[in-house]
């Protein structure tokens, strides 16, 4: 609807003889009596052209009012226009919801392949709620693009190489070696967390014979690295399953190195003149960093053979494109912010268009309990795992909602007490209850359908346009009804906007608003009554709400229950 209004405004401005300004707004007014939409376009034109805003407004409003979709237009002070649409537009879109049902807002199938990579936490321990934040975000982004018709794949990138993995392996080995050498010192920058000792003990018990047959310390450390990775990756998979997150692909950093893909990526950069040898190491020569101030731009270390995480990451993204993906979306933790400039420069150097790669960052999260919040870190073990949060009574859907409802660029405190609350204070409970209440209304109606006629029965089953045409939407005059149906039809535009700006929190916020408007409607408007025509109209509105709410929740990865 907003796009329609935008076209009407632009056409009116052109007819009035003015050039279209770039940055004008079209907003929903705070009060219904101020119209369906408001625009400041004439104020922008007046400032640019140095003309009287009132005169410009009068010229443009005359043209807007001539559009067949417009009910009326009001001038709201100099430079502002309030626009009222004809109700038939809304009723037409309500019918589209009832026809589309579960497909309302869904895009047509496209050939464009989208790869969403998310979570990808270092496999040095279980998921804590800090690095698990990327799970619901990435899953919702993937669900959104799938809903809009793209061919979507979900991927986890396993960083199973590098210094952190070596430190993790040495920490595991330490608890084995210490039994025969009590004086042995814990490795510098190791992982002193209790779970590491527990994991080491488990490996020693499960693989006792294998360990006894290994004599060299270096081989033992490699063995503990391999077994430690197996255990942690298995745990991460199980943790993701706890909240219903599953991946299509698990890609390993080690495979990039062993397959020669990292060497190939470095060779491509060399051929393009984007490398430089310095201090015995090979660097990526970032045009934006001619002095090589960024110490993380090294591709091959000074030993002449060890490749860096940066080199592997370049190879990984080349591989993504070579696997046929057209659009890459990465969900990264805030600790990767410093990696972005060099990463973007490397992709540009290799000729990949900027609009093919989208990076979303999520900030840290703290657990809040009894009014107190605390941060987490994996190496020292001072963290709360995702599993602990779920097993404490937080439903997976509640965890997802609380994560998604926050701007991912904003740090936030996860309120454990609110998330486990099963009253209307908990927003996800409030939303789910709206859907369950709708299903209850439908069931209640169905019990008496034999004496209430077939048309509504067919409508509730969504069998087609013939029955929907019988609905007289003009009977929906109550302000609560009007507010609800005007919100429902915003759903496709909200999805389109989020697919562009990636403000994923808009979808759970929208779900909550629809739920609130429905609860208000239910409290003020009797759905089932002796008035068959009014009952049909209100049931149609209820059913449209069900479809939109269920679709929005499905994108968030949240269940829409029929009973509560």
Short mmCIF file of N, CA and C in Angstrom, two decimals, residues 314-478:
data_model
loop_
_atom_site.label_atom_id
_atom_site.label_comp_id
_atom_site.label_asym_id
_atom_site.label_seq_id
_atom_site.Cartn_x
_atom_site.Cartn_y
_atom_site.Cartn_z
N UNK A 314 39.33 -15.86 2.96
CA UNK A 314 39.25 -15.44 1.55
C UNK A 314 38.93 -16.66 0.69
N UNK A 315 39.64 -17.76 0.94
CA UNK A 315 39.39 -18.99 0.17
C UNK A 315 37.97 -19.49 0.38
N UNK A 316 37.50 -19.37 1.60
CA UNK A 316 36.14 -19.83 1.92
C UNK A 316 35.10 -19.08 1.11
N UNK A 317 35.27 -17.78 0.96
CA UNK A 317 34.27 -16.99 0.24
C UNK A 317 34.40 -17.15 -1.27
N UNK A 318 35.61 -17.39 -1.75
CA UNK A 318 35.76 -17.76 -3.16
C UNK A 318 35.00 -19.06 -3.41
N UNK A 319 35.18 -20.00 -2.49
CA UNK A 319 34.52 -21.30 -2.61
C UNK A 319 33.00 -21.15 -2.60
N UNK A 320 32.48 -20.25 -1.80
CA UNK A 320 31.03 -20.02 -1.76
C UNK A 320 30.52 -19.62 -3.14
N UNK A 321 31.22 -18.68 -3.76
CA UNK A 321 30.79 -18.24 -5.10
C UNK A 321 30.97 -19.36 -6.12
N UNK A 322 32.06 -20.11 -6.00
CA UNK A 322 32.30 -21.19 -6.96
C UNK A 322 31.29 -22.33 -6.81
N UNK A 323 30.66 -22.42 -5.64
CA UNK A 323 29.60 -23.42 -5.46
C UNK A 323 28.27 -22.94 -6.05
N UNK A 324 28.26 -21.74 -6.64
CA UNK A 324 27.10 -21.29 -7.38
C UNK A 324 26.17 -20.35 -6.65
N UNK A 325 26.57 -19.85 -5.49
CA UNK A 325 25.70 -18.93 -4.75
C UNK A 325 25.82 -17.51 -5.31
N UNK A 326 24.69 -16.86 -5.43
CA UNK A 326 24.64 -15.51 -6.01
C UNK A 326 24.72 -14.42 -4.94
N UNK A 327 24.24 -14.73 -3.74
CA UNK A 327 24.21 -13.75 -2.65
C UNK A 327 24.70 -14.43 -1.39
N UNK A 328 25.67 -13.80 -0.72
CA UNK A 328 26.22 -14.33 0.53
C UNK A 328 25.81 -13.43 1.68
N UNK A 329 25.26 -14.03 2.72
CA UNK A 329 24.89 -13.29 3.93
C UNK A 329 25.61 -13.94 5.10
N UNK A 330 26.46 -13.16 5.76
CA UNK A 330 27.22 -13.65 6.90
C UNK A 330 26.72 -12.99 8.18
N UNK A 331 26.50 -13.80 9.21
CA UNK A 331 26.11 -13.28 10.52
C UNK A 331 27.32 -13.45 11.43
N UNK A 332 27.97 -12.33 11.76
CA UNK A 332 29.22 -12.38 12.52
C UNK A 332 29.05 -11.73 13.89
N UNK A 333 29.83 -12.22 14.85
CA UNK A 333 29.88 -11.59 16.16
C UNK A 333 30.62 -10.27 16.09
N UNK A 334 30.37 -9.41 17.06
CA UNK A 334 30.95 -8.07 17.06
C UNK A 334 32.48 -8.09 17.10
N UNK A 335 33.07 -9.19 17.59
CA UNK A 335 34.53 -9.28 17.65
C UNK A 335 35.16 -9.38 16.26
N UNK A 336 34.34 -9.52 15.22
CA UNK A 336 34.85 -9.56 13.85
C UNK A 336 34.81 -8.20 13.15
N UNK A 337 34.39 -7.17 13.87
CA UNK A 337 34.30 -5.84 13.24
C UNK A 337 35.62 -5.43 12.60
N UNK A 338 36.72 -5.69 13.31
CA UNK A 338 38.02 -5.29 12.78
C UNK A 338 38.43 -6.06 11.55
N UNK A 339 37.82 -7.20 11.34
CA UNK A 339 38.14 -8.04 10.18
C UNK A 339 37.48 -7.51 8.90
N UNK A 340 36.43 -6.72 9.07
CA UNK A 340 35.61 -6.33 7.92
C UNK A 340 36.37 -5.51 6.86
N UNK A 341 37.12 -4.45 7.23
CA UNK A 341 37.78 -3.65 6.17
C UNK A 341 38.71 -4.47 5.30
N UNK A 342 39.55 -5.33 5.92
CA UNK A 342 40.47 -6.13 5.11
C UNK A 342 39.72 -7.19 4.29
N UNK A 343 38.65 -7.73 4.87
CA UNK A 343 37.85 -8.72 4.14
C UNK A 343 37.21 -8.07 2.92
N UNK A 344 36.56 -6.92 3.11
CA UNK A 344 35.93 -6.23 1.98
C UNK A 344 36.95 -5.88 0.90
N UNK A 345 38.14 -5.43 1.33
CA UNK A 345 39.18 -5.08 0.36
C UNK A 345 39.63 -6.30 -0.43
N UNK A 346 39.71 -7.45 0.23
CA UNK A 346 40.13 -8.67 -0.47
C UNK A 346 39.09 -9.11 -1.49
N UNK A 347 37.81 -8.99 -1.12
CA UNK A 347 36.75 -9.38 -2.05
C UNK A 347 36.73 -8.44 -3.27
N UNK A 348 36.96 -7.17 -3.01
CA UNK A 348 37.00 -6.20 -4.11
C UNK A 348 38.19 -6.49 -5.03
N UNK A 349 39.32 -6.82 -4.43
CA UNK A 349 40.52 -7.12 -5.21
C UNK A 349 40.29 -8.32 -6.13
N UNK A 350 39.48 -9.26 -5.66
CA UNK A 350 39.20 -10.46 -6.45
C UNK A 350 38.06 -10.27 -7.45
N UNK A 351 37.45 -9.09 -7.43
CA UNK A 351 36.43 -8.76 -8.42
C UNK A 351 35.02 -9.12 -8.05
N UNK A 352 34.76 -9.42 -6.78
CA UNK A 352 33.40 -9.75 -6.35
C UNK A 352 32.64 -8.46 -6.02
N UNK A 353 31.46 -8.26 -6.61
CA UNK A 353 30.69 -7.03 -6.36
C UNK A 353 30.28 -6.91 -4.90
N UNK A 354 30.31 -5.69 -4.38
CA UNK A 354 29.97 -5.45 -2.98
C UNK A 354 28.54 -5.86 -2.67
N UNK A 355 27.63 -5.68 -3.63
CA UNK A 355 26.22 -5.99 -3.36
C UNK A 355 25.93 -7.49 -3.33
N UNK A 356 26.95 -8.30 -3.56
CA UNK A 356 26.76 -9.76 -3.51
C UNK A 356 27.01 -10.31 -2.10
N UNK A 357 27.59 -9.48 -1.22
CA UNK A 357 27.94 -9.94 0.12
C UNK A 357 27.34 -8.99 1.15
N UNK A 358 26.63 -9.55 2.10
CA UNK A 358 26.02 -8.76 3.18
C UNK A 358 26.55 -9.30 4.51
N UNK A 359 27.06 -8.40 5.36
CA UNK A 359 27.57 -8.80 6.67
C UNK A 359 26.70 -8.18 7.75
N UNK A 360 26.15 -9.01 8.62
CA UNK A 360 25.39 -8.53 9.78
C UNK A 360 26.18 -8.86 11.04
N UNK A 361 26.35 -7.87 11.89
CA UNK A 361 27.05 -8.09 13.15
C UNK A 361 26.04 -8.14 14.30
N UNK A 362 26.32 -9.01 15.24
CA UNK A 362 25.51 -9.00 16.46
C UNK A 362 26.42 -8.74 17.66
N UNK A 363 25.90 -7.95 18.59
CA UNK A 363 26.67 -7.54 19.76
C UNK A 363 26.56 -8.60 20.87
N UNK A 364 27.33 -8.36 21.91
CA UNK A 364 27.36 -9.32 23.02
C UNK A 364 26.04 -9.34 23.77
N UNK A 365 25.87 -10.37 24.55
CA UNK A 365 24.64 -10.54 25.32
C UNK A 365 25.04 -10.94 26.74
N UNK A 366 24.31 -10.44 27.70
CA UNK A 366 24.54 -10.82 29.09
C UNK A 366 23.26 -11.46 29.63
N UNK A 367 23.45 -12.40 30.54
CA UNK A 367 22.31 -13.03 31.18
C UNK A 367 21.90 -12.19 32.39
N UNK A 368 20.62 -11.91 32.46
CA UNK A 368 20.09 -11.12 33.57
C UNK A 368 19.21 -12.01 34.44
N UNK A 369 19.56 -12.08 35.71
CA UNK A 369 18.79 -12.88 36.64
C UNK A 369 18.73 -12.18 37.98
N UNK A 370 17.52 -12.10 38.53
CA UNK A 370 17.31 -11.41 39.81
C UNK A 370 17.85 -9.99 39.75
N UNK A 371 17.69 -9.35 38.59
CA UNK A 371 18.09 -7.95 38.43
C UNK A 371 19.56 -7.74 38.19
N UNK A 372 20.37 -8.81 38.15
CA UNK A 372 21.80 -8.68 37.95
C UNK A 372 22.20 -9.30 36.61
N UNK A 373 23.14 -8.66 35.93
CA UNK A 373 23.59 -9.15 34.63
C UNK A 373 25.08 -9.46 34.70
N UNK A 374 25.51 -10.49 33.91
CA UNK A 374 26.93 -10.80 33.87
C UNK A 374 27.31 -11.26 32.46
N UNK A 375 28.56 -10.93 32.08
CA UNK A 375 29.05 -11.26 30.75
C UNK A 375 29.66 -12.65 30.74
N UNK A 376 30.05 -13.10 29.54
CA UNK A 376 30.55 -14.46 29.39
C UNK A 376 31.79 -14.51 28.52
N UNK A 377 32.62 -15.51 28.78
CA UNK A 377 33.79 -15.78 27.95
C UNK A 377 34.07 -17.26 27.97
N UNK A 378 34.41 -17.82 26.80
CA UNK A 378 34.53 -19.28 26.70
C UNK A 378 35.83 -19.79 27.30
N UNK A 379 36.94 -19.08 27.08
CA UNK A 379 38.23 -19.63 27.47
C UNK A 379 38.32 -19.86 28.97
N UNK A 380 37.82 -18.88 29.76
CA UNK A 380 37.90 -19.00 31.21
C UNK A 380 36.74 -19.80 31.80
N UNK A 381 35.73 -20.07 30.97
CA UNK A 381 34.61 -20.89 31.43
C UNK A 381 33.58 -20.13 32.24
N UNK A 382 33.68 -18.79 32.27
CA UNK A 382 32.68 -18.01 33.03
C UNK A 382 31.51 -17.65 32.12
N UNK A 383 30.79 -18.67 31.70
CA UNK A 383 29.67 -18.45 30.79
C UNK A 383 28.51 -19.36 31.15
N UNK A 384 27.35 -19.02 30.62
CA UNK A 384 26.16 -19.86 30.75
C UNK A 384 25.87 -20.42 29.37
N UNK A 385 25.76 -21.73 29.27
CA UNK A 385 25.56 -22.33 27.96
C UNK A 385 24.12 -22.18 27.51
N UNK A 386 23.95 -22.30 26.21
CA UNK A 386 22.60 -22.30 25.65
C UNK A 386 21.77 -23.42 26.26
N UNK A 387 22.40 -24.59 26.42
CA UNK A 387 21.69 -25.73 26.99
C UNK A 387 21.21 -25.43 28.40
N UNK A 388 22.04 -24.78 29.21
CA UNK A 388 21.65 -24.44 30.58
C UNK A 388 20.44 -23.49 30.58
N UNK A 389 20.43 -22.56 29.64
CA UNK A 389 19.31 -21.60 29.56
C UNK A 389 18.02 -22.34 29.20
N UNK A 390 18.09 -23.22 28.21
CA UNK A 390 16.89 -23.96 27.80
C UNK A 390 16.43 -24.91 28.91
N UNK A 391 17.38 -25.60 29.54
CA UNK A 391 17.01 -26.54 30.60
C UNK A 391 16.55 -25.84 31.87
N UNK A 392 16.81 -24.53 31.97
CA UNK A 392 16.33 -23.78 33.14
C UNK A 392 14.85 -23.44 33.02
N UNK A 393 14.25 -23.72 31.85
CA UNK A 393 12.83 -23.45 31.67
C UNK A 393 12.49 -22.46 30.58
N UNK A 394 13.50 -21.94 29.90
CA UNK A 394 13.24 -21.02 28.78
C UNK A 394 12.88 -21.84 27.55
N UNK A 395 11.68 -21.66 27.05
CA UNK A 395 11.26 -22.37 25.84
C UNK A 395 12.10 -21.90 24.65
N UNK A 396 12.44 -22.80 23.73
CA UNK A 396 13.21 -22.39 22.55
C UNK A 396 12.58 -21.20 21.81
N UNK A 397 11.25 -21.19 21.70
CA UNK A 397 10.59 -20.08 21.02
C UNK A 397 10.78 -18.77 21.77
N UNK A 398 10.79 -18.82 23.09
CA UNK A 398 11.02 -17.62 23.89
C UNK A 398 12.44 -17.12 23.69
N UNK A 399 13.40 -18.05 23.67
CA UNK A 399 14.78 -17.66 23.44
C UNK A 399 14.91 -16.96 22.09
N UNK A 400 14.31 -17.55 21.06
CA UNK A 400 14.39 -16.96 19.72
C UNK A 400 13.76 -15.57 19.70
N UNK A 401 12.57 -15.45 20.30
CA UNK A 401 11.88 -14.17 20.24
C UNK A 401 12.69 -13.08 20.93
N UNK A 402 13.20 -13.36 22.12
CA UNK A 402 13.94 -12.34 22.86
C UNK A 402 15.21 -11.93 22.12
N UNK A 403 15.82 -12.87 21.41
CA UNK A 403 16.99 -12.53 20.60
C UNK A 403 16.59 -11.67 19.41
N UNK A 404 15.55 -12.11 18.70
CA UNK A 404 15.16 -11.43 17.45
C UNK A 404 14.55 -10.06 17.69
N UNK A 405 13.91 -9.87 18.82
CA UNK A 405 13.21 -8.60 19.07
C UNK A 405 14.17 -7.45 19.34
N UNK A 406 15.46 -7.75 19.52
CA UNK A 406 16.45 -6.72 19.75
C UNK A 406 17.20 -6.41 18.46
N UNK A 407 17.55 -5.15 18.27
CA UNK A 407 18.44 -4.81 17.16
C UNK A 407 19.75 -5.57 17.38
N UNK A 408 20.17 -6.35 16.38
CA UNK A 408 21.35 -7.20 16.58
C UNK A 408 22.61 -6.39 16.82
N UNK A 409 22.61 -5.11 16.45
CA UNK A 409 23.78 -4.26 16.67
C UNK A 409 23.83 -3.67 18.07
N UNK A 410 22.86 -4.03 18.89
CA UNK A 410 22.77 -3.47 20.24
C UNK A 410 23.02 -4.54 21.29
N UNK A 411 23.96 -4.32 22.21
CA UNK A 411 24.12 -5.28 23.32
C UNK A 411 22.84 -5.30 24.15
N UNK A 412 22.51 -6.43 24.72
CA UNK A 412 21.32 -6.45 25.57
C UNK A 412 21.43 -7.52 26.64
N UNK A 413 20.61 -7.35 27.66
CA UNK A 413 20.56 -8.29 28.78
C UNK A 413 19.38 -9.24 28.59
N UNK A 414 19.67 -10.52 28.55
CA UNK A 414 18.62 -11.54 28.39
C UNK A 414 17.98 -11.77 29.75
N UNK A 415 16.73 -11.37 29.86
CA UNK A 415 16.01 -11.44 31.13
C UNK A 415 15.46 -12.85 31.33
N UNK A 416 16.15 -13.63 32.15
CA UNK A 416 15.78 -15.02 32.34
C UNK A 416 14.40 -15.17 32.97
N UNK A 417 14.09 -14.31 33.91
CA UNK A 417 12.80 -14.42 34.61
C UNK A 417 11.64 -14.10 33.68
N UNK A 418 11.80 -13.07 32.86
CA UNK A 418 10.73 -12.72 31.92
C UNK A 418 10.58 -13.80 30.85
N UNK A 419 11.69 -14.36 30.40
CA UNK A 419 11.64 -15.37 29.34
C UNK A 419 10.95 -16.65 29.80
N UNK A 420 10.97 -16.93 31.10
CA UNK A 420 10.32 -18.14 31.61
C UNK A 420 8.90 -17.86 32.10
N UNK A 421 8.49 -16.61 32.05
CA UNK A 421 7.15 -16.23 32.50
C UNK A 421 6.10 -16.76 31.52
N UNK A 422 5.03 -17.31 32.04
CA UNK A 422 3.97 -17.85 31.18
C UNK A 422 2.69 -17.03 31.30
N UNK A 423 2.86 -15.72 31.41
CA UNK A 423 1.71 -14.82 31.43
C UNK A 423 1.85 -13.84 30.27
N UNK A 424 0.91 -12.92 30.17
CA UNK A 424 0.93 -11.94 29.08
C UNK A 424 2.10 -10.97 29.19
N UNK A 425 2.81 -11.00 30.32
CA UNK A 425 4.00 -10.16 30.45
C UNK A 425 5.10 -10.63 29.50
N UNK A 426 5.06 -11.91 29.19
CA UNK A 426 6.03 -12.47 28.25
C UNK A 426 5.50 -12.25 26.83
N UNK A 427 6.18 -11.45 26.01
CA UNK A 427 5.63 -11.11 24.69
C UNK A 427 5.39 -12.30 23.77
N UNK A 428 6.26 -13.30 23.82
CA UNK A 428 6.05 -14.45 22.93
C UNK A 428 4.83 -15.26 23.37
N UNK A 429 4.59 -15.33 24.67
CA UNK A 429 3.38 -15.98 25.17
C UNK A 429 2.14 -15.21 24.71
N UNK A 430 2.22 -13.90 24.77
CA UNK A 430 1.12 -13.02 24.37
C UNK A 430 0.77 -13.20 22.90
N UNK A 431 1.80 -13.33 22.05
CA UNK A 431 1.59 -13.50 20.61
C UNK A 431 1.00 -14.88 20.32
N UNK A 432 1.59 -15.90 20.94
CA UNK A 432 1.10 -17.26 20.72
C UNK A 432 -0.35 -17.41 21.18
N UNK A 433 -0.66 -16.75 22.28
CA UNK A 433 -2.02 -16.83 22.81
C UNK A 433 -3.02 -16.23 21.82
N UNK A 434 -2.62 -15.20 21.10
CA UNK A 434 -3.51 -14.63 20.08
C UNK A 434 -3.84 -15.67 19.02
N UNK A 435 -2.83 -16.40 18.56
CA UNK A 435 -3.07 -17.42 17.53
C UNK A 435 -3.93 -18.54 18.08
N UNK A 436 -3.66 -18.98 19.31
CA UNK A 436 -4.45 -20.05 19.92
C UNK A 436 -5.90 -19.60 20.11
N UNK A 437 -6.09 -18.35 20.48
CA UNK A 437 -7.45 -17.82 20.67
C UNK A 437 -8.20 -17.82 19.34
N UNK A 438 -7.52 -17.46 18.26
CA UNK A 438 -8.14 -17.49 16.93
C UNK A 438 -8.60 -18.91 16.60
N UNK A 439 -7.73 -19.87 16.84
CA UNK A 439 -8.08 -21.27 16.55
C UNK A 439 -9.27 -21.71 17.39
N UNK A 440 -9.34 -21.22 18.62
CA UNK A 440 -10.46 -21.55 19.50
C UNK A 440 -11.76 -20.99 18.95
N UNK A 441 -11.72 -19.78 18.42
CA UNK A 441 -12.92 -19.17 17.82
C UNK A 441 -13.40 -20.01 16.64
N UNK A 442 -12.45 -20.45 15.82
CA UNK A 442 -12.81 -21.24 14.65
C UNK A 442 -13.43 -22.58 15.05
N UNK A 443 -12.84 -23.20 16.07
CA UNK A 443 -13.39 -24.47 16.57
C UNK A 443 -14.80 -24.26 17.12
N UNK A 444 -14.97 -23.18 17.87
CA UNK A 444 -16.28 -22.88 18.45
C UNK A 444 -17.31 -22.67 17.35
N UNK A 445 -16.91 -21.96 16.30
CA UNK A 445 -17.82 -21.76 15.20
C UNK A 445 -18.16 -23.08 14.52
N UNK A 446 -17.13 -23.90 14.31
CA UNK A 446 -17.33 -25.17 13.63
C UNK A 446 -18.33 -26.07 14.32
N UNK A 447 -18.41 -25.97 15.66
CA UNK A 447 -19.35 -26.80 16.41
C UNK A 447 -20.79 -26.46 16.08
N UNK A 448 -21.03 -25.25 15.60
CA UNK A 448 -22.41 -24.87 15.29
C UNK A 448 -22.64 -24.57 13.83
N UNK A 449 -21.71 -25.02 12.97
CA UNK A 449 -21.79 -24.63 11.57
C UNK A 449 -23.01 -25.24 10.86
N UNK A 450 -23.52 -26.37 11.34
CA UNK A 450 -24.63 -27.01 10.64
C UNK A 450 -25.85 -26.12 10.58
N UNK A 451 -26.06 -25.30 11.63
CA UNK A 451 -27.21 -24.43 11.59
C UNK A 451 -26.86 -23.01 11.16
N UNK A 452 -25.59 -22.78 10.80
CA UNK A 452 -25.19 -21.43 10.43
C UNK A 452 -24.84 -21.29 8.94
N UNK A 453 -25.06 -22.32 8.19
CA UNK A 453 -24.86 -22.19 6.74
C UNK A 453 -23.50 -22.67 6.28
N UNK A 454 -23.39 -22.97 4.98
CA UNK A 454 -22.17 -23.54 4.42
C UNK A 454 -21.13 -22.51 4.03
N UNK A 455 -21.53 -21.28 3.73
CA UNK A 455 -20.57 -20.33 3.16
C UNK A 455 -19.40 -20.06 4.09
N UNK A 456 -19.67 -19.89 5.38
CA UNK A 456 -18.59 -19.62 6.32
C UNK A 456 -17.75 -20.86 6.52
N UNK A 457 -18.38 -22.02 6.53
CA UNK A 457 -17.63 -23.26 6.66
C UNK A 457 -16.60 -23.38 5.54
N UNK A 458 -17.02 -23.10 4.33
CA UNK A 458 -16.11 -23.16 3.19
C UNK A 458 -15.03 -22.09 3.30
N UNK A 459 -15.42 -20.92 3.77
CA UNK A 459 -14.47 -19.83 3.91
C UNK A 459 -13.36 -20.21 4.88
N UNK A 460 -13.77 -20.80 6.02
CA UNK A 460 -12.79 -21.16 7.04
C UNK A 460 -11.83 -22.23 6.54
N UNK A 461 -12.27 -23.02 5.57
CA UNK A 461 -11.38 -24.01 4.98
C UNK A 461 -10.57 -23.41 3.84
N UNK A 462 -10.83 -22.15 3.53
CA UNK A 462 -10.06 -21.46 2.52
C UNK A 462 -10.20 -22.03 1.14
N UNK A 463 -11.41 -22.39 0.75
CA UNK A 463 -11.58 -23.12 -0.50
C UNK A 463 -11.69 -22.25 -1.75
N UNK A 464 -11.74 -20.94 -1.57
CA UNK A 464 -11.76 -20.17 -2.82
C UNK A 464 -12.44 -18.84 -2.76
N UNK A 465 -12.41 -18.17 -3.92
CA UNK A 465 -12.87 -16.79 -4.03
C UNK A 465 -14.39 -16.68 -3.95
N UNK A 466 -15.13 -17.67 -4.40
CA UNK A 466 -16.59 -17.58 -4.44
C UNK A 466 -17.16 -17.26 -3.07
N UNK A 467 -16.69 -17.99 -2.05
CA UNK A 467 -17.21 -17.77 -0.70
C UNK A 467 -16.75 -16.42 -0.15
N UNK A 468 -15.51 -16.04 -0.47
CA UNK A 468 -14.96 -14.78 0.04
C UNK A 468 -15.74 -13.60 -0.52
N UNK A 469 -16.21 -13.72 -1.75
CA UNK A 469 -16.97 -12.63 -2.36
C UNK A 469 -18.27 -12.35 -1.61
N UNK A 470 -18.74 -13.33 -0.83
CA UNK A 470 -19.97 -13.12 -0.08
C UNK A 470 -19.76 -12.23 1.15
N UNK A 471 -18.54 -12.02 1.52
CA UNK A 471 -18.25 -11.25 2.74
C UNK A 471 -18.46 -9.77 2.48
N UNK A 472 -19.20 -9.12 3.37
CA UNK A 472 -19.40 -7.68 3.28
C UNK A 472 -18.45 -7.01 4.27
N UNK A 473 -17.26 -6.66 3.80
CA UNK A 473 -16.25 -6.05 4.67
C UNK A 473 -16.65 -4.65 5.12
N UNK A 474 -17.62 -4.04 4.45
CA UNK A 474 -18.08 -2.71 4.86
C UNK A 474 -18.70 -2.73 6.25
N UNK A 475 -19.04 -3.92 6.74
CA UNK A 475 -19.61 -4.03 8.08
C UNK A 475 -18.54 -3.87 9.17
N UNK A 476 -17.28 -3.93 8.78
CA UNK A 476 -16.19 -3.78 9.75
C UNK A 476 -15.93 -2.29 9.97
N UNK A 477 -16.70 -1.69 10.83
CA UNK A 477 -16.64 -0.24 11.05
C UNK A 477 -16.05 0.15 12.39
N UNK A 478 -16.02 -0.80 13.33
CA UNK A 478 -15.48 -0.50 14.65
C UNK A 478 -14.00 -0.11 14.52
#
